[in-house]
Coordinates of C-alpha atoms and ligand atoms in Angstrom, one line a residue:
X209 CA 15.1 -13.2 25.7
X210 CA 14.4 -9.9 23.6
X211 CA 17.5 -7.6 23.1
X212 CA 16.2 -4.3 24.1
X213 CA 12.6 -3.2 25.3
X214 CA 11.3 0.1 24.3
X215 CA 10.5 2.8 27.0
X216 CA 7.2 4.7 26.6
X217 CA 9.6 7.9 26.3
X218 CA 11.4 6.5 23.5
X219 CA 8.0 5.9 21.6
X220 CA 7.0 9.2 22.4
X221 CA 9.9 10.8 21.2
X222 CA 9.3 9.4 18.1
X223 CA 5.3 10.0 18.0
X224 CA 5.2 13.7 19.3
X225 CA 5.0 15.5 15.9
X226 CA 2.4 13.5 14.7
X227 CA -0.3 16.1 14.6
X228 CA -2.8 15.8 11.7
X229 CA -6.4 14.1 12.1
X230 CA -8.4 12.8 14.9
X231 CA -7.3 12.9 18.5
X232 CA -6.8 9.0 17.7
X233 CA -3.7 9.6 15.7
X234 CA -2.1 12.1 18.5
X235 CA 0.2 11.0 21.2
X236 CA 1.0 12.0 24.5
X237 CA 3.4 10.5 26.5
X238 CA 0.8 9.2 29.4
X239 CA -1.0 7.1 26.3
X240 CA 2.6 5.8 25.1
X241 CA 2.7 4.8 28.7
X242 CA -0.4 3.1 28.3
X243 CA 0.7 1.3 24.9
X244 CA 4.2 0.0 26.0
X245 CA 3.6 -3.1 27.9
X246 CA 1.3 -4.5 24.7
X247 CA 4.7 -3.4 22.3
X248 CA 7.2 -5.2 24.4
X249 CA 5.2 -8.2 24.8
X250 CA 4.8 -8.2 20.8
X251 CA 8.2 -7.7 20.9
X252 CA 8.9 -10.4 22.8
X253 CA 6.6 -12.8 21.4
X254 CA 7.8 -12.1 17.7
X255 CA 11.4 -13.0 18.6
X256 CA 10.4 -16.1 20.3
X257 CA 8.5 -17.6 17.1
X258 CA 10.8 -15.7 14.9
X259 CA 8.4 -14.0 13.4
X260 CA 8.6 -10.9 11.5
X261 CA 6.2 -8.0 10.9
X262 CA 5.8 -5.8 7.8
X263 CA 3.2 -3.4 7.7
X264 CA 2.0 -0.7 5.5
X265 CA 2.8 3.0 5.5
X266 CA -0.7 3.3 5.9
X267 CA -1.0 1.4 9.1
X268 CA -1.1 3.5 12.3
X269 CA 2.0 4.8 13.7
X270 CA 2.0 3.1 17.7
X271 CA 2.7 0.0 14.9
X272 CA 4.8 1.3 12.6
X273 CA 7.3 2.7 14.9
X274 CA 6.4 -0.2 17.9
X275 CA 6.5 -3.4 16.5
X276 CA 7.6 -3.2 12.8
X277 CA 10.5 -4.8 11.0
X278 CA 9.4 -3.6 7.4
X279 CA 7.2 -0.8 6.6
X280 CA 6.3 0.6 2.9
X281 CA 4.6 0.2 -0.1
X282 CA 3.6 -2.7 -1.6
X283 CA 6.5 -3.2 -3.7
X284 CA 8.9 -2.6 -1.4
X285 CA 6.9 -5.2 1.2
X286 CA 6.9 -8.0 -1.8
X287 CA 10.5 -7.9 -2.0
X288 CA 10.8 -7.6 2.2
X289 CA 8.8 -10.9 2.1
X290 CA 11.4 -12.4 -0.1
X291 CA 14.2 -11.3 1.5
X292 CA 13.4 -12.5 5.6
X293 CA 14.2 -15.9 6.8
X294 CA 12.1 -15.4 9.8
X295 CA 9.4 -18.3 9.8
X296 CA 6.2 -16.5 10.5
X297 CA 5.4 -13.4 8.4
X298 CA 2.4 -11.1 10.6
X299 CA 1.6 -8.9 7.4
X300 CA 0.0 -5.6 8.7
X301 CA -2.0 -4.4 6.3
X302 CA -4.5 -5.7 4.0
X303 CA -5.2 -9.6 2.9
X304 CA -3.9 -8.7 -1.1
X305 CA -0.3 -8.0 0.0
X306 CA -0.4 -10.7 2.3
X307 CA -1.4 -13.0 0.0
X308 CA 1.4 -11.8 -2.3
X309 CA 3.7 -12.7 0.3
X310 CA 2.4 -16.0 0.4
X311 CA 2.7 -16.6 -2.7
X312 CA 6.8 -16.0 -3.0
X313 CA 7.0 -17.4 0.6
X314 CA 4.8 -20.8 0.6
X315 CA 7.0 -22.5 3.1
X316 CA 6.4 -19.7 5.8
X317 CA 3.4 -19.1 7.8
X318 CA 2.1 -15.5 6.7
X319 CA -1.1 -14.2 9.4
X320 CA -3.1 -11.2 9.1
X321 CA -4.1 -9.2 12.1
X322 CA -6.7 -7.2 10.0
X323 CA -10.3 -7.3 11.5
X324 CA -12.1 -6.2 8.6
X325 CA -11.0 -8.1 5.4
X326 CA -10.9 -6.4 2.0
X327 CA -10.3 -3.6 0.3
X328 CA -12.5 -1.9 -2.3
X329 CA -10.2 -2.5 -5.6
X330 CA -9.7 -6.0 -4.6
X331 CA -13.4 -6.5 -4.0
X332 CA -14.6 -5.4 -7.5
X333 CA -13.4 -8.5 -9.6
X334 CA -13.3 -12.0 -9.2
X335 CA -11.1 -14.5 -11.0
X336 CA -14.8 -15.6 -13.6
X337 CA -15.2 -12.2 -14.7
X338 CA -11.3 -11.9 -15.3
X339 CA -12.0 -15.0 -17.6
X340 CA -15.0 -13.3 -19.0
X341 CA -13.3 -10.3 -20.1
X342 CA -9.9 -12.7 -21.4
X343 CA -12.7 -14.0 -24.3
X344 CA -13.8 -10.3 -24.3
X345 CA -10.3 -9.1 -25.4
X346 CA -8.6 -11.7 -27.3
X347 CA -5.1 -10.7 -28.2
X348 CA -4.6 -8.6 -25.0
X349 CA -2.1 -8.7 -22.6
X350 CA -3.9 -9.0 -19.0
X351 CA -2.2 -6.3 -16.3
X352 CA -3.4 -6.2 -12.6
X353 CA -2.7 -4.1 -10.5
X354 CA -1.6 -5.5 -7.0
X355 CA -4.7 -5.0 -5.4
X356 CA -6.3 -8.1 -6.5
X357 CA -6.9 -11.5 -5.0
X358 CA -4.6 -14.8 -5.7
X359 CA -7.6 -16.1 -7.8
X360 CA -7.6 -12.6 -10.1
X361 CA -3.8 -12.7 -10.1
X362 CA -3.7 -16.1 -11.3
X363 CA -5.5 -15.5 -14.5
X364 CA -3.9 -12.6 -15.4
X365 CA -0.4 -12.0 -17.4
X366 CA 1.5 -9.7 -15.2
X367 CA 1.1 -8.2 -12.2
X368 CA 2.1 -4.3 -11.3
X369 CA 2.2 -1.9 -8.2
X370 CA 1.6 1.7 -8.4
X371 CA 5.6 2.2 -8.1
X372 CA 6.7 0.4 -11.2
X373 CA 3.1 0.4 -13.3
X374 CA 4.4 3.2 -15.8
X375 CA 7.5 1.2 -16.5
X376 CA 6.0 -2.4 -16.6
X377 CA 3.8 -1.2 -19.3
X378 CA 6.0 -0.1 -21.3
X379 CA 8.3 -3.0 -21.3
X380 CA 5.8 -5.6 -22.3
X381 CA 6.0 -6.1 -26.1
X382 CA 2.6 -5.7 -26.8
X383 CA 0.6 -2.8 -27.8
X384 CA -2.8 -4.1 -26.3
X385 CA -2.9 -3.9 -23.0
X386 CA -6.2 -4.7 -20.4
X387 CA -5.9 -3.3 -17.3
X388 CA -7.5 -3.9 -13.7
X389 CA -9.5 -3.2 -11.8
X390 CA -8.7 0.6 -11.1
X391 CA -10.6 2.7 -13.4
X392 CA -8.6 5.9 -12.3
X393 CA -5.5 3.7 -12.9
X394 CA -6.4 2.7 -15.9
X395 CA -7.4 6.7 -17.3
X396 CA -3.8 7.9 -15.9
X397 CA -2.0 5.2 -17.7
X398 CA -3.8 5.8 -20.9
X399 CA -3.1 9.5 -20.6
X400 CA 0.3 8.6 -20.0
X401 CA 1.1 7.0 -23.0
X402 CA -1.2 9.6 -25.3
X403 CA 1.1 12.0 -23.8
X404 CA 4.1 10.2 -24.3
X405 CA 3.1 9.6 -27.9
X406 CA 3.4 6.0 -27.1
X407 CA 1.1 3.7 -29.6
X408 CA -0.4 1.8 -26.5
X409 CA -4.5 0.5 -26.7
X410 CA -5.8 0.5 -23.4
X411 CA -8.5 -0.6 -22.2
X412 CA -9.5 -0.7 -18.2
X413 CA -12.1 -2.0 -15.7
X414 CA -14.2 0.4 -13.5
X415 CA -13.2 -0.6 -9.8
X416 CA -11.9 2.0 -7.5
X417 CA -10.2 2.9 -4.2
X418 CA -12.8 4.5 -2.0
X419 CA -10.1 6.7 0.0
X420 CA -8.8 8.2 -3.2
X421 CA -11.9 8.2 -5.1
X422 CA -12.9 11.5 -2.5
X423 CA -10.3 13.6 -3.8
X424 CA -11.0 16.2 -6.4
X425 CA -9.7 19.6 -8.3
X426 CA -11.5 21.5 -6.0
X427 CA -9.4 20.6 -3.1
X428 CA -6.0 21.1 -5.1
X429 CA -7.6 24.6 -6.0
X430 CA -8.3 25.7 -2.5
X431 CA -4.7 25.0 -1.1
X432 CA -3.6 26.6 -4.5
X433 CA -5.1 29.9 -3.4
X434 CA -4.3 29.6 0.9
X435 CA -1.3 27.9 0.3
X436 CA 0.6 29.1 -3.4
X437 CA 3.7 27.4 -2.4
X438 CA 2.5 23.8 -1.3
X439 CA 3.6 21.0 -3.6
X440 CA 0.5 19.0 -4.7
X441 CA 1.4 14.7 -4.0
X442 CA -1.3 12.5 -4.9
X443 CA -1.6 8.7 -5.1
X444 CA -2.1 7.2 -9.0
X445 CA -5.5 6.0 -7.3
X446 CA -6.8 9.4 -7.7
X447 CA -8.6 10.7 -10.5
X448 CA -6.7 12.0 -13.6
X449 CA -7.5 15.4 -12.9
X450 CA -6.6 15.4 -9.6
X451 CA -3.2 13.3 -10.8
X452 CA -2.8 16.1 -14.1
X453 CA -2.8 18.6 -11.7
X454 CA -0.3 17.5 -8.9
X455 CA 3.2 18.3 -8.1
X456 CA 4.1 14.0 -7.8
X457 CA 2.3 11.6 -8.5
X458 CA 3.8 7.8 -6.9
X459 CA 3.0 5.2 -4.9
X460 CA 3.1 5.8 -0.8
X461 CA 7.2 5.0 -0.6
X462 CA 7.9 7.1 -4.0
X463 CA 5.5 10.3 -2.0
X464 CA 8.0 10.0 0.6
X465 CA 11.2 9.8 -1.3
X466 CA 10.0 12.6 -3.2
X467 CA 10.0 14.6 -0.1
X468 CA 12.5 13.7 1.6
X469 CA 14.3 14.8 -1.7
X470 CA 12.3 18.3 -2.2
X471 CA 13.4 21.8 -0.3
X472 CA 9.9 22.5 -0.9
X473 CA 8.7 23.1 3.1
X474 CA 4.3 22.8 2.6
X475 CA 2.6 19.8 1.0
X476 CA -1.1 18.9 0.4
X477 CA -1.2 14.9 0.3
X478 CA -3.9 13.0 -1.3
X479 CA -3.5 10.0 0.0
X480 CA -4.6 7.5 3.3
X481 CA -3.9 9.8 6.6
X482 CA -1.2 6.7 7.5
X483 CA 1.0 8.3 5.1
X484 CA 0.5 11.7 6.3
X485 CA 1.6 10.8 10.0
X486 CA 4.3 9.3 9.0
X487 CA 5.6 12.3 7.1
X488 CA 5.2 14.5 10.2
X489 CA 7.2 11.7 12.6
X490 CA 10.2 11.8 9.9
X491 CA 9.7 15.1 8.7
X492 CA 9.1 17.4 11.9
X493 CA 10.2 20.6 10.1
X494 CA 7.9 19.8 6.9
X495 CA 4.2 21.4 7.1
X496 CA 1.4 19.2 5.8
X497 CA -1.8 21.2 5.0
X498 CA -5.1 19.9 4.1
X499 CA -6.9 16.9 5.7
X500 CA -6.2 13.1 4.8
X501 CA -8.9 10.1 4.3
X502 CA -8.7 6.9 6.3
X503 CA -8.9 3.2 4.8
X504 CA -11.2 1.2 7.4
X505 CA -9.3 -1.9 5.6
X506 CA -5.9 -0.8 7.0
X507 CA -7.3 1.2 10.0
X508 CA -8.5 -2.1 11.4
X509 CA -5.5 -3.6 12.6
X510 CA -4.5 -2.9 15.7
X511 CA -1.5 -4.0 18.4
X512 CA -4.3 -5.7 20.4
X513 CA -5.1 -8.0 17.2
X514 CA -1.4 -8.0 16.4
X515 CA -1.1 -9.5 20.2
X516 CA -3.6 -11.8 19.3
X517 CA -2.8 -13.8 16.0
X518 CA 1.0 -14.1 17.3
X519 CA -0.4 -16.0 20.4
X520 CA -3.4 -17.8 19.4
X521 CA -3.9 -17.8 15.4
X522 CA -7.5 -19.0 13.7
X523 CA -7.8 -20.4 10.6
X524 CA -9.3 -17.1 9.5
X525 CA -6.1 -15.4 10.2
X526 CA -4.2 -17.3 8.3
X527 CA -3.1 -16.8 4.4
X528 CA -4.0 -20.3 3.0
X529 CA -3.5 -21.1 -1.1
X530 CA -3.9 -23.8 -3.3
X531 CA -0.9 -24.6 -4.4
X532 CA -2.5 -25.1 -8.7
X533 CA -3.5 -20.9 -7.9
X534 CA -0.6 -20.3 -6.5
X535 CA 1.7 -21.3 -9.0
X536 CA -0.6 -19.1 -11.2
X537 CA -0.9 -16.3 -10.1
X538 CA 3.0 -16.5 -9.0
X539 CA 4.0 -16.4 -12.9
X540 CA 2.4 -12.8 -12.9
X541 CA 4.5 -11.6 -9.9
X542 CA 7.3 -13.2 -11.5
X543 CA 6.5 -11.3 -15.0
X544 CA 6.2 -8.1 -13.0
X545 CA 9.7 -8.8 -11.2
X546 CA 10.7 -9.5 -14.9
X547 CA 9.5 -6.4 -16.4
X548 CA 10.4 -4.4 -13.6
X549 CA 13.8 -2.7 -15.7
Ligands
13P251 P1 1.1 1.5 -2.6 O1 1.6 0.4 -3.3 O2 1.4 2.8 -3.1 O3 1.5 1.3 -1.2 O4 -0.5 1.4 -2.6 C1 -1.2 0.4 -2.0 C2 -2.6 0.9 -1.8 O5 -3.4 0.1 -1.3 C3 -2.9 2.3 -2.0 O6 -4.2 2.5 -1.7
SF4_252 FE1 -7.8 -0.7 -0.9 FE2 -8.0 1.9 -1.1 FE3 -7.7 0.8 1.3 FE4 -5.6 0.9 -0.5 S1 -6.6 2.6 0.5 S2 -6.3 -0.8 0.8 S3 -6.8 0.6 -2.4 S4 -9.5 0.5 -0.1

């Protein structure tokens, strides 16, 4: 028997500032009537199985503030995934993370409620050309970014996250480093170092995100002139002149630290419109300006499919590894955890 059911007021109350993008991402309270009985029976369902759910800041907000246990970045949802004893993990979000969470967590089932699988970084490299590039760059140290498959991850050296990537490079004791697959990752790490007058050789792939790909100096310069006062937050996803030229520059949780942290009041965000509603349901007072760009990848799950793989799950929805590639590409989690200091 679930503990306490949620009314469709309370989810409104919680909703109503949300504001920015298509009429899809705005709530009244008639359409949190409409959405309640499909949250309480998630609800429901998810203590019966003990199940958890852990979803993306990206993720739309009827989910985030319905149904989830553990929302943030993928960092921050890798160590959530270690740290629940529930036996079912439903991982909102994209099949990468919950891969990684199947990875530290092979005794648990992990599902994903995402319709369409993938996400453009992932895509862009596959575990042969990872090998390829190994004979390529002898002597390297192979870094990939989170954003990869099981298969990628498991030839690689160490894995990082756009939270700790800075840091992780530093820490590794060598100077030659290959990154992937971000290309825009890889410039903004490079510049990083140059900048820091760190001796680092780094060499990158030329995979990107497609959301933060759109994003370009031209935007920042418009708010710049209608808004002098906005602080400029963009994802490390984005172009290094769009990331030289911003206020912060972090992963989706470090964005919102940063503002919860700042008595700045406007801020132009370049990142996934997820983000962006979350800010104005936590953040009422704060103004956003500017637009945001949606992910299809994480725009695909929905309460419905959520409903769905708790009740009835396929094979396709569940996260299934060998265990030879999992205890591979584990070693490069385990390096990032290591490195993480
Ligand atoms: P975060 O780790 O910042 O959440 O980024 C994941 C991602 O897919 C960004 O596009
Ligand atoms: Fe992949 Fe970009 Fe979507 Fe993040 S926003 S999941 S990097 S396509």
């Amino acid at each position: 028997m679930i503990r306490t059911l949620m009314t469709a007021q309370q989810l409104y109350e919680k909703l109503k500032d949300i504001k920015l993008g298509a009429s899809v991402c705005q709530y009244s309270l008639k359409k949190c009537e409409e959405l309640i009985p499909l949250i309480n029976e998630i609800n429901e369902l998810k203590e019966e199985q003990n199940a958890v759910i852990l979803t993306h800041s990206y993720i739309s907000p009827e989910i985030i503030y319905g149904v989830s246990d553990f929302v943030g970045d993928s960092y921050k949802l890798s160590k959530d995934a270690l740290t629940t004893s529930a036996q079912t993990i439903v991982f909102v979000a994209v099949r990468f993370m919950g891969e990684t969470a199947k990875i530290l967590n092979p005794e648990k089932e992990v599902l994903i409620p995402a319709t369409l699988d993938g996400c453009t970084l992932a895509d862009s490299i596959n575990a042969a050309q990872v090998r390829a590039l190994r004979k390529e760059y002898p002597g390297y140290t192979f870094v990939c970014y989170i954003n990869t498959t099981a298969q990628v991850k498991a030839e690689c050296d160490v894995c990082v996250t756009s939270s700790n990537v800075y840091t992780i490079v530093a820490n590794i004791p060598n100077d030659k480093i290959y990154f992937l697959p971000d290309k825009y990752m890889g410039e903004n790490l490079r510049n990083h170092f140059k900048r820091r007058g760190l001796n680092k050789d780094i060499q990158y792939y030329n995979g990107v995100c497609y959301v933060h790909e759109e994003y370009t100096i031209e935007d920042i310069l418009k708010i710049r002139l209608e808004y002098p006062d906005a602080k400029i937050v963009s994802h490390p996803e984005c172009n290094s002149t769009v990331v030289d030229n911003s206020d912060f520059v972090g992963s989706t949780e470090q964005m919102l630290k940063f503002i919860r942290g700042t008595k700045a009041q406007e801020f132009l965000m370049l990142t996934e419109c997820g983000l962006s509603s979350r800010l104005q349901a936590e953040f009422p007072d704060k103004k956003l300006v500017g637009s945001c760009t949606m992910c299809k990848y994480m725009k695909s799950n929905t309460l419905e499919n959520i409903l769905r793989v708790l009740k009835n799950p396929t094979d396709a929805d569940r996260v299934v590894l060998g265990e030879g590639i999992r205890l591979r590409a584990l070693k490069s989690i385990e390096a990032m955890f290591f490195y993480n200091k």
